[in-house]
Amino acid sequence: MTDIEIPVQPTTTASPPGLRTGVLGFPALLAQSIALISPTMTAVLIIPLAFSNAGEGTWLAYLFGTGMLLFVASNLNQFARRSTSPGSMYAYIGRGLGPVGGVMAGWTLLWCYLFIGIAGLTGFTIFGRAALDLIGIHGAIPSAFFFGVSAVIAWALTVKDVRLSSMLTLILEGLSVLLILGLAFVVLFKHGVHLDTDQLTLKGTSFRGMSLAVVACIFSLVGFESATAFGGEARNPLRTIPRAVVWSLVIAGLFFVFMGYVEVYGTRGGDSTLDTLTMPLNTLAQVYDVSFLRLPLSLGAMISFFALTLSCLNAGARIIYPMARHSVFPAALGKTHRANATPAAALTTYILIMFAVPAVWSSRTDTLTIFNDAGTLAAFGFLLAYFLIAIAAPVHLRKLGELTRRTTAVSILAILFLLVPTIGSFYPLPAWPVSLFPYLFLTYLALGAAWLTVTARRHRGILPAIEQDLELPTPPA
């Protein structure tokens, strides 16, 4: 096959073609990151998993997990404070580790946001069914119906207006969190104020159990980086994006610490332990005589999972968009909606895949299993992306002549902390088929590397052009 030299489609970090610039303020960016973390998802489904390992130390495991990821956020913000572009984390890693590293990081993030988006579709289904059961509507509604409803509405909103979809995620997640906090205060104060000394003294908590729990806690917090994907559309991006990254992590982390304490406290002495409850918040509402909250809580969880899918769709499409404009993907995926200035082609392609995977998957297993497996699959991608950003930051700072002992130490600590969930993902060896998931992820990476190799050989000059484009300076905010 004849090699062809083609130029990368022109982009700039300051004014990305086709997208509206300066339309997303700090609240919208914060909403994007918080929605992708999905505080509701952790409160309703993941805290019981952390409790199964940490027991009375669940709240502390979340505090440790938040602290660990703040080191990753610090590395990420070394880039976010200096430059911005659409799909920024892809661009950040490209600036530090070169175009191949950047493209593979973008490929990895597409895996992450795809499977977290699938978790959003399945969570929407789980709590949609729960809400219908509570109002007396029973029946075998296919999972694909719920997937389709959530996917179609998410697609329509993201294509219509990025500001609308971003702020809607804040409103939906905010309403859900307020309902959960309302229940939490009922649990804490219904029978007076009592300090849970078992939790405060970490009664029965082991170092091994705490280590395993931190793995679940870190996975609860992934997604805080997603505000960086909107670098081309953010207002004052060099200031607002770093703030959104850190504050989303801090706010979500403190919420998880608080809810970990509340759920352990509220379920003590009950008929079932926290780790055996499939819907712990509904159980607490019933035990504490506020059963009327079960329906609002289920509806709140349902719309929160919808917001999660919405957020993943927005973030993933803004990774596809610059990669298409860099000719890594077909140029058609780099087209924007003429009137709305949103990456419509990327959004449409991504949501079709996001819907199709669980629709086929649900013919072979139940929805909760898909939710758990999708989260596990996404975790491998997030770990790799965070490792890459922790390595890329000092490399990039050295190129700029700005590397210091402090920034080097932060990078090293981030890498060491990331080893905790990495080791926890492989040991002890999970049961089949979860034991196959790392190999599935490695296969996906190999396919991405093969695609990039073939593309670079067919279109010589792509990689140098990508590197040149990623190094374009960003004007001050």
Coordinates of C-alpha atoms in Angstrom, one line a residue:
M1 CA 0.0 0.0 0.0
T2 CA 1.3 3.4 -0.9
D3 CA 2.2 5.8 1.9
I4 CA 0.3 9.0 1.8
E5 CA 1.3 12.2 3.5
I6 CA -1.7 14.2 4.7
P7 CA -1.8 17.2 7.1
V8 CA -3.7 16.9 10.3
Q9 CA -6.9 18.9 10.2
P10 CA -6.1 22.2 11.8
T11 CA -6.9 22.8 15.4
T12 CA -5.8 25.3 17.9
T13 CA -5.9 25.1 21.6
A14 CA -7.4 28.6 22.0
S15 CA -10.2 28.4 19.5
P16 CA -11.2 24.8 18.6
P17 CA -13.1 24.8 15.3
G18 CA -16.8 24.1 15.4
L19 CA -17.2 24.2 19.2
R20 CA -18.5 27.2 21.2
T21 CA -15.7 28.8 23.3
G22 CA -16.1 30.3 26.7
V23 CA -19.6 28.9 27.4
L24 CA -19.0 26.8 30.4
G25 CA -18.3 28.5 33.7
F26 CA -17.0 26.9 36.9
P27 CA -20.4 25.6 38.1
A28 CA -20.9 23.7 34.8
L29 CA -17.4 22.2 34.9
L30 CA -17.8 21.2 38.5
A31 CA -21.1 19.6 37.6
Q32 CA -19.5 17.6 34.9
S33 CA -16.8 16.1 37.2
I34 CA -19.2 15.5 40.1
A35 CA -21.8 13.8 37.8
L36 CA -19.1 11.5 36.5
I37 CA -18.0 10.6 40.0
S38 CA -21.7 10.1 40.7
P39 CA -22.0 10.4 44.5
T40 CA -25.4 8.7 44.4
M41 CA -23.9 5.6 42.8
T42 CA -21.5 5.2 45.7
A43 CA -24.1 5.9 48.4
V44 CA -26.6 3.3 47.0
L45 CA -24.3 0.6 45.7
I46 CA -20.6 0.8 46.5
I47 CA -20.3 1.7 50.2
P48 CA -21.6 -1.7 51.2
L49 CA -18.7 -3.2 49.1
A50 CA -16.2 -1.1 51.0
F51 CA -17.8 -2.1 54.3
S52 CA -17.4 -5.8 53.5
N53 CA -13.6 -5.2 53.7
A54 CA -13.1 -2.2 56.1
G55 CA -16.0 -2.7 58.4
E56 CA -16.0 0.0 61.0
G57 CA -13.2 1.8 59.2
T58 CA -15.2 2.4 56.0
W59 CA -15.3 6.2 56.5
L60 CA -11.5 6.3 57.0
A61 CA -10.9 4.2 53.8
Y62 CA -12.8 6.9 51.9
L63 CA -10.7 9.6 53.5
F64 CA -7.5 7.8 52.5
G65 CA -8.8 7.2 49.0
T66 CA -9.6 10.9 48.6
G67 CA -6.2 11.9 49.8
M68 CA -4.4 9.5 47.5
L69 CA -6.2 10.8 44.4
L70 CA -5.5 14.5 45.3
F71 CA -1.9 13.7 44.4
V72 CA -3.1 12.5 40.9
A73 CA -5.2 15.7 40.7
S74 CA -2.1 17.8 41.5
N75 CA -0.2 16.2 38.6
L76 CA -3.2 16.8 36.3
N77 CA -3.3 20.4 37.2
Q78 CA 0.3 20.9 36.3
F79 CA -1.1 20.8 32.7
A80 CA -4.5 22.3 33.4
R81 CA -3.0 25.5 34.8
R82 CA -0.7 26.0 31.7
S83 CA -2.7 25.0 28.6
T84 CA -6.1 23.8 27.5
S85 CA -7.8 22.2 24.5
P86 CA -10.7 19.9 23.7
G87 CA -10.2 16.5 25.2
S88 CA -7.5 18.0 27.4
M89 CA -6.3 14.9 29.2
Y90 CA -5.5 13.3 25.9
A91 CA -3.6 16.5 25.0
Y92 CA -1.9 16.7 28.4
I93 CA -0.4 13.2 28.2
G94 CA 0.5 13.9 24.6
R95 CA 2.5 16.9 25.6
G96 CA 4.4 14.9 28.2
L97 CA 4.8 11.5 26.6
G98 CA 4.6 12.4 22.9
P99 CA 1.8 11.8 20.4
V100 CA 1.8 8.0 20.7
G101 CA 1.3 8.3 24.5
G102 CA -1.4 10.9 24.0
V103 CA -3.3 8.8 21.4
M104 CA -3.1 5.7 23.6
A105 CA -4.3 7.8 26.6
G106 CA -7.3 9.0 24.5
W107 CA -8.0 5.4 23.5
T108 CA -7.9 4.4 27.1
L109 CA -10.3 7.2 28.3
L110 CA -12.8 6.2 25.6
W111 CA -12.8 2.7 27.3
C112 CA -13.3 4.3 30.7
Y113 CA -16.2 6.6 29.8
L114 CA -17.9 3.9 27.8
F115 CA -18.1 1.4 30.6
I116 CA -18.9 4.0 33.3
G117 CA -21.7 5.2 30.9
I118 CA -22.9 1.6 30.7
A119 CA -22.9 1.5 34.5
G120 CA -25.1 4.6 34.3
L121 CA -27.6 2.9 31.9
T122 CA -27.7 -0.2 34.1
G123 CA -28.1 1.8 37.3
F124 CA -31.0 3.7 35.6
T125 CA -32.6 0.4 34.9
I126 CA -32.1 -1.1 38.4
F127 CA -33.7 1.9 40.1
G128 CA -36.3 2.5 37.4
R129 CA -37.6 -1.0 38.1
A130 CA -37.4 -0.4 41.9
A131 CA -39.5 2.8 41.5
L132 CA -42.1 1.0 39.4
D133 CA -42.3 -1.7 42.0
L134 CA -42.9 0.8 44.7
I135 CA -45.9 2.3 42.9
G136 CA -47.3 -1.2 42.1
I137 CA -46.3 -1.6 38.5
H138 CA -44.8 -5.1 38.1
G139 CA -43.8 -6.9 35.0
A140 CA -40.9 -8.0 32.9
I141 CA -40.0 -4.8 31.1
P142 CA -36.9 -5.6 29.0
S143 CA -33.6 -4.0 30.2
A144 CA -33.1 -2.7 26.7
F145 CA -36.1 -0.5 27.0
F146 CA -34.7 1.3 30.0
F147 CA -31.3 1.5 28.3
G148 CA -32.9 3.0 25.2
V149 CA -34.9 5.6 27.1
S150 CA -31.9 6.9 29.0
A151 CA -29.6 6.8 25.9
V152 CA -32.0 8.6 23.6
I153 CA -32.7 11.4 26.1
A154 CA -29.0 11.8 26.9
W155 CA -28.1 11.9 23.2
A156 CA -30.8 14.6 22.5
L157 CA -29.6 16.8 25.4
T158 CA -25.9 16.6 24.6
V159 CA -26.4 17.3 20.9
K160 CA -28.7 20.3 21.7
D161 CA -26.6 22.3 24.1
V162 CA -23.5 21.6 26.2
R163 CA -24.5 24.2 28.8
L164 CA -27.9 22.7 29.1
S165 CA -26.7 19.2 29.5
S166 CA -23.9 20.2 31.9
M167 CA -26.1 22.2 34.2
L168 CA -28.8 19.6 34.1
T169 CA -26.3 17.1 35.5
L170 CA -25.7 19.4 38.4
I171 CA -29.5 19.8 39.1
L172 CA -30.2 16.1 38.8
E173 CA -27.3 15.0 40.9
G174 CA -27.9 17.8 43.4
L175 CA -31.5 16.8 44.0
S176 CA -30.5 13.2 44.5
V177 CA -27.8 14.1 47.0
L178 CA -30.2 16.4 48.9
L179 CA -32.6 13.5 49.3
I180 CA -29.8 11.2 50.5
L181 CA -28.6 13.9 53.0
G182 CA -32.1 14.3 54.3
L183 CA -32.3 10.6 55.1
A184 CA -28.8 10.7 56.6
F185 CA -29.9 13.4 59.1
V186 CA -32.9 11.4 60.0
V187 CA -30.7 8.4 60.8
L188 CA -28.2 10.4 62.8
F189 CA -30.7 12.5 64.9
K190 CA -34.0 10.6 65.1
H191 CA -33.0 9.1 68.5
G192 CA -30.8 11.9 69.7
V193 CA -27.1 12.6 69.0
H194 CA -24.9 9.6 69.6
L195 CA -21.2 9.2 68.6
D196 CA -20.5 5.8 67.1
T197 CA -17.4 4.9 69.1
D198 CA -17.0 1.6 67.3
Q199 CA -16.3 3.5 64.1
L200 CA -14.3 6.3 65.7
T201 CA -12.0 3.7 67.3
L202 CA -11.9 1.5 64.2
K203 CA -13.1 -1.5 66.1
G204 CA -12.2 -4.8 64.4
T205 CA -10.6 -3.1 61.4
S206 CA -7.5 -4.8 59.9
F207 CA -4.8 -3.3 57.8
R208 CA -5.5 -5.9 55.0
G209 CA -9.2 -5.1 55.1
M210 CA -8.6 -1.4 55.0
S211 CA -6.2 -1.8 52.0
L212 CA -8.8 -3.8 50.1
A213 CA -11.5 -1.2 50.9
V214 CA -9.4 1.6 49.7
V215 CA -9.4 0.0 46.2
A216 CA -13.3 0.3 46.2
C217 CA -13.0 3.8 47.5
I218 CA -10.6 5.0 44.8
F219 CA -12.9 3.5 42.2
S220 CA -15.8 5.4 43.7
L221 CA -13.9 8.7 43.0
V222 CA -12.7 8.2 39.4
G223 CA -14.1 10.7 36.9
F224 CA -13.0 13.9 38.7
E225 CA -10.7 14.6 35.7
S226 CA -13.6 14.8 33.2
A227 CA -13.8 18.6 33.4
T228 CA -10.6 18.7 31.5
A229 CA -12.3 17.3 28.4
F230 CA -14.1 20.7 28.0
G231 CA -11.0 22.7 27.7
G232 CA -12.1 24.2 24.4
E233 CA -15.5 25.3 25.7
A234 CA -14.6 26.5 29.2
R235 CA -14.6 30.1 30.3
N236 CA -11.3 31.1 31.8
P237 CA -10.1 27.5 31.5
L238 CA -6.7 27.9 33.1
R239 CA -8.4 28.9 36.3
T240 CA -11.8 27.1 36.3
I241 CA -10.7 23.7 35.1
P242 CA -8.1 23.1 37.9
R243 CA -10.6 24.3 40.5
A244 CA -13.3 22.0 39.2
V245 CA -10.8 19.0 39.2
V246 CA -9.9 19.6 42.9
W247 CA -13.2 20.7 44.3
S248 CA -15.2 17.8 42.7
L249 CA -12.8 15.4 44.3
V250 CA -12.9 17.1 47.7
I251 CA -16.7 17.5 47.7
A252 CA -17.4 13.9 46.6
G253 CA -14.7 12.5 49.0
L254 CA -16.2 14.2 52.0
F255 CA -19.7 13.1 51.1
F256 CA -18.5 9.5 50.9
V257 CA -16.7 9.8 54.3
F258 CA -20.0 11.1 55.8
M259 CA -22.3 8.6 54.1
G260 CA -19.9 5.7 55.0
Y261 CA -20.2 6.7 58.6
V262 CA -24.0 7.1 58.4
E263 CA -24.7 3.8 56.6
V264 CA -22.5 1.8 59.0
Y265 CA -24.2 3.5 62.0
G266 CA -27.7 3.2 60.7
T267 CA -27.5 -0.5 59.8
R268 CA -25.9 -1.7 63.0
G269 CA -28.0 -4.2 64.9
G270 CA -30.4 -4.8 62.0
D271 CA -31.5 -8.1 60.6
S272 CA -28.9 -7.8 57.8
T273 CA -25.4 -6.4 57.7
L274 CA -24.7 -3.5 55.4
D275 CA -22.7 -5.6 53.0
T276 CA -25.7 -7.9 52.3
L277 CA -28.1 -5.1 51.5
T278 CA -28.8 -4.5 47.8
M279 CA -30.5 -1.1 48.4
P280 CA -29.2 0.1 51.7
L281 CA -30.8 3.6 51.6
N282 CA -34.3 2.2 51.0
T283 CA -33.7 -0.2 53.9
L284 CA -32.7 2.7 56.2
A285 CA -35.8 4.6 55.2
Q286 CA -37.9 1.7 56.2
V287 CA -36.1 1.0 59.5
Y288 CA -36.2 4.7 60.5
D289 CA -39.9 5.1 59.8
V290 CA -39.6 7.3 56.7
S291 CA -40.7 4.7 54.2
F292 CA -42.3 7.5 52.2
L293 CA -38.7 8.4 51.2
R294 CA -38.1 5.1 49.4
L295 CA -39.8 6.2 46.2
P296 CA -38.1 9.7 46.0
L297 CA -34.8 8.0 46.8
S298 CA -35.3 5.4 44.0
L299 CA -36.3 8.2 41.6
G300 CA -33.3 10.3 42.7
A301 CA -30.9 7.4 42.1
M302 CA -32.6 6.8 38.7
I303 CA -32.0 10.4 37.5
S304 CA -28.5 10.4 39.0
F305 CA -27.6 7.4 36.9
F306 CA -29.1 9.2 33.9
A307 CA -26.8 12.2 34.7
L308 CA -23.9 9.8 34.9
T309 CA -24.5 8.5 31.4
L310 CA -25.0 12.1 30.2
S311 CA -21.7 13.1 31.7
C312 CA -19.8 10.2 30.2
L313 CA -21.3 10.8 26.8
N314 CA -20.2 14.5 26.9
A315 CA -16.7 13.6 28.1
G316 CA -16.2 10.7 25.7
A317 CA -17.3 12.6 22.6
R318 CA -14.9 15.4 23.4
I319 CA -12.1 12.8 23.4
I320 CA -13.3 11.4 20.0
Y321 CA -13.6 14.9 18.5
P322 CA -9.9 16.1 18.7
M323 CA -8.7 12.6 17.8
A324 CA -10.8 12.7 14.6
R325 CA -9.5 16.2 13.8
H326 CA -6.0 14.8 14.2
S327 CA -7.0 12.1 11.7
V328 CA -6.6 9.2 14.2
F329 CA -10.3 8.5 13.7
P330 CA -12.4 9.1 10.5
A331 CA -12.8 12.8 9.7
A332 CA -16.5 12.5 9.9
L333 CA -16.3 12.0 13.6
G334 CA -14.8 15.5 13.9
K335 CA -17.9 17.3 12.5
T336 CA -20.0 19.5 14.7
H337 CA -23.7 20.3 14.6
R338 CA -24.1 23.4 12.4
A339 CA -26.6 25.2 14.7
N340 CA -25.7 23.9 18.2
A341 CA -21.9 23.8 17.8
T342 CA -21.7 20.4 19.6
P343 CA -19.7 17.3 18.4
A344 CA -22.8 15.7 17.1
A345 CA -21.1 12.9 15.0
A346 CA -19.0 11.8 18.0
L347 CA -21.9 12.0 20.3
T348 CA -24.1 9.8 18.0
T349 CA -21.4 7.2 17.5
Y350 CA -20.5 7.0 21.1
I351 CA -24.1 6.6 22.4
L352 CA -24.9 3.9 19.8
I353 CA -22.0 1.8 21.1
M354 CA -22.9 2.7 24.8
F355 CA -26.4 1.4 24.2
A356 CA -25.5 -1.7 22.0
V357 CA -23.0 -3.2 24.4
P358 CA -25.4 -3.6 27.4
A359 CA -28.3 -4.4 25.2
V360 CA -26.5 -7.5 23.9
W361 CA -24.9 -8.2 27.3
S362 CA -28.3 -8.3 29.0
S363 CA -29.4 -11.3 27.0
R364 CA -26.8 -13.3 28.9
T365 CA -26.8 -12.0 32.4
D366 CA -28.7 -9.8 34.9
T367 CA -28.5 -6.0 35.1
L368 CA -26.7 -5.8 38.4
T369 CA -24.0 -8.1 37.2
I370 CA -23.5 -5.9 34.1
F371 CA -23.3 -2.9 36.4
N372 CA -20.6 -4.5 38.6
D373 CA -18.6 -5.8 35.6
A374 CA -18.8 -2.5 33.7
G375 CA -17.4 -0.7 36.7
T376 CA -14.5 -3.2 37.0
L377 CA -13.7 -2.9 33.4
A378 CA -13.6 0.9 33.5
A379 CA -11.3 0.8 36.5
F380 CA -8.4 -0.7 34.6
G381 CA -8.6 2.2 32.1
F382 CA -8.7 4.9 34.8
L383 CA -5.7 3.4 36.6
L384 CA -3.6 3.4 33.4
A385 CA -4.7 7.0 32.5
Y386 CA -3.8 8.2 36.0
F387 CA -0.4 6.4 35.9
L388 CA 0.3 8.1 32.5
I389 CA -0.6 11.6 33.8
A390 CA 1.6 11.1 36.9
I391 CA 4.5 10.2 34.6
A392 CA 3.8 12.8 32.0
A393 CA 3.7 15.7 34.5
P394 CA 7.3 15.7 35.5
V395 CA 8.5 15.0 32.0
H396 CA 6.6 18.0 30.7
L397 CA 7.8 20.2 33.5
R398 CA 11.3 19.2 32.8
K399 CA 10.9 20.3 29.1
L400 CA 9.7 23.6 30.4
G401 CA 12.5 23.9 32.9
E402 CA 10.1 24.1 35.7
L403 CA 10.6 20.7 37.4
T404 CA 11.2 21.0 41.2
R405 CA 11.8 18.6 44.0
R406 CA 8.2 19.2 45.2
T407 CA 6.6 18.3 41.9
T408 CA 8.9 15.3 41.5
A409 CA 7.9 14.1 44.9
V410 CA 4.2 14.6 44.2
S411 CA 4.5 12.5 41.0
I412 CA 6.3 9.7 42.8
L413 CA 3.7 9.6 45.6
A414 CA 0.9 9.6 43.1
I415 CA 2.4 6.5 41.4
L416 CA 3.0 4.8 44.7
F417 CA -0.5 5.4 45.8
L418 CA -1.9 4.1 42.5
L419 CA -0.1 0.9 43.1
V420 CA -2.6 0.2 45.9
P421 CA -5.7 -0.2 43.8
T422 CA -3.6 -1.8 41.0
I423 CA -2.4 -4.6 43.2
G424 CA -5.8 -4.9 44.8
S425 CA -7.3 -5.5 41.3
F426 CA -5.2 -8.6 40.8
Y427 CA -4.7 -10.0 44.3
P428 CA -6.4 -11.9 45.6
L429 CA -7.2 -13.4 42.2
P430 CA -10.9 -12.7 41.3
A431 CA -13.3 -15.4 40.3
W432 CA -14.0 -16.2 36.6
P433 CA -15.0 -14.4 34.4
V434 CA -13.7 -11.2 36.2
S435 CA -10.2 -12.8 36.2
L436 CA -10.3 -12.5 32.4
F437 CA -11.0 -8.7 32.4
P438 CA -7.4 -7.6 32.6
Y439 CA -6.7 -9.6 29.4
L440 CA -9.7 -8.1 27.7
F441 CA -8.4 -4.6 28.5
L442 CA -4.9 -5.5 27.3
T443 CA -6.5 -6.8 24.0
Y444 CA -8.3 -3.5 23.6
L445 CA -5.0 -1.6 24.1
A446 CA -3.3 -3.9 21.5
L447 CA -6.1 -3.1 19.0
G448 CA -5.6 0.6 19.6
A449 CA -1.9 0.3 19.1
A450 CA -2.4 -1.7 15.9
W451 CA -4.9 0.9 14.6
L452 CA -2.4 3.7 15.4
T453 CA 0.4 1.9 13.7
V454 CA -1.5 1.2 10.5
T455 CA -2.9 4.8 10.4
A456 CA 0.6 6.3 10.9
R457 CA 2.1 4.1 8.1
R458 CA -0.7 5.0 5.7
H459 CA -0.6 8.7 6.5
R460 CA 3.0 9.6 7.2
G461 CA 3.3 12.9 9.1
I462 CA 0.3 12.4 11.3
L463 CA 2.3 11.9 14.5
P464 CA 4.7 14.8 14.0
A465 CA 1.7 17.0 13.1
I466 CA -0.2 15.9 16.2
E467 CA 2.9 16.7 18.4
Q468 CA 3.2 20.1 16.8
D469 CA -0.5 20.9 17.3
L470 CA -0.5 19.7 20.9
E471 CA 2.5 22.0 21.7
L472 CA 0.6 25.1 20.4
P473 CA 0.6 27.7 23.3
T474 CA -2.6 28.6 25.0
P475 CA -3.1 32.3 25.5
P476 CA -3.6 33.5 29.1
A477 CA -7.1 33.2 30.5

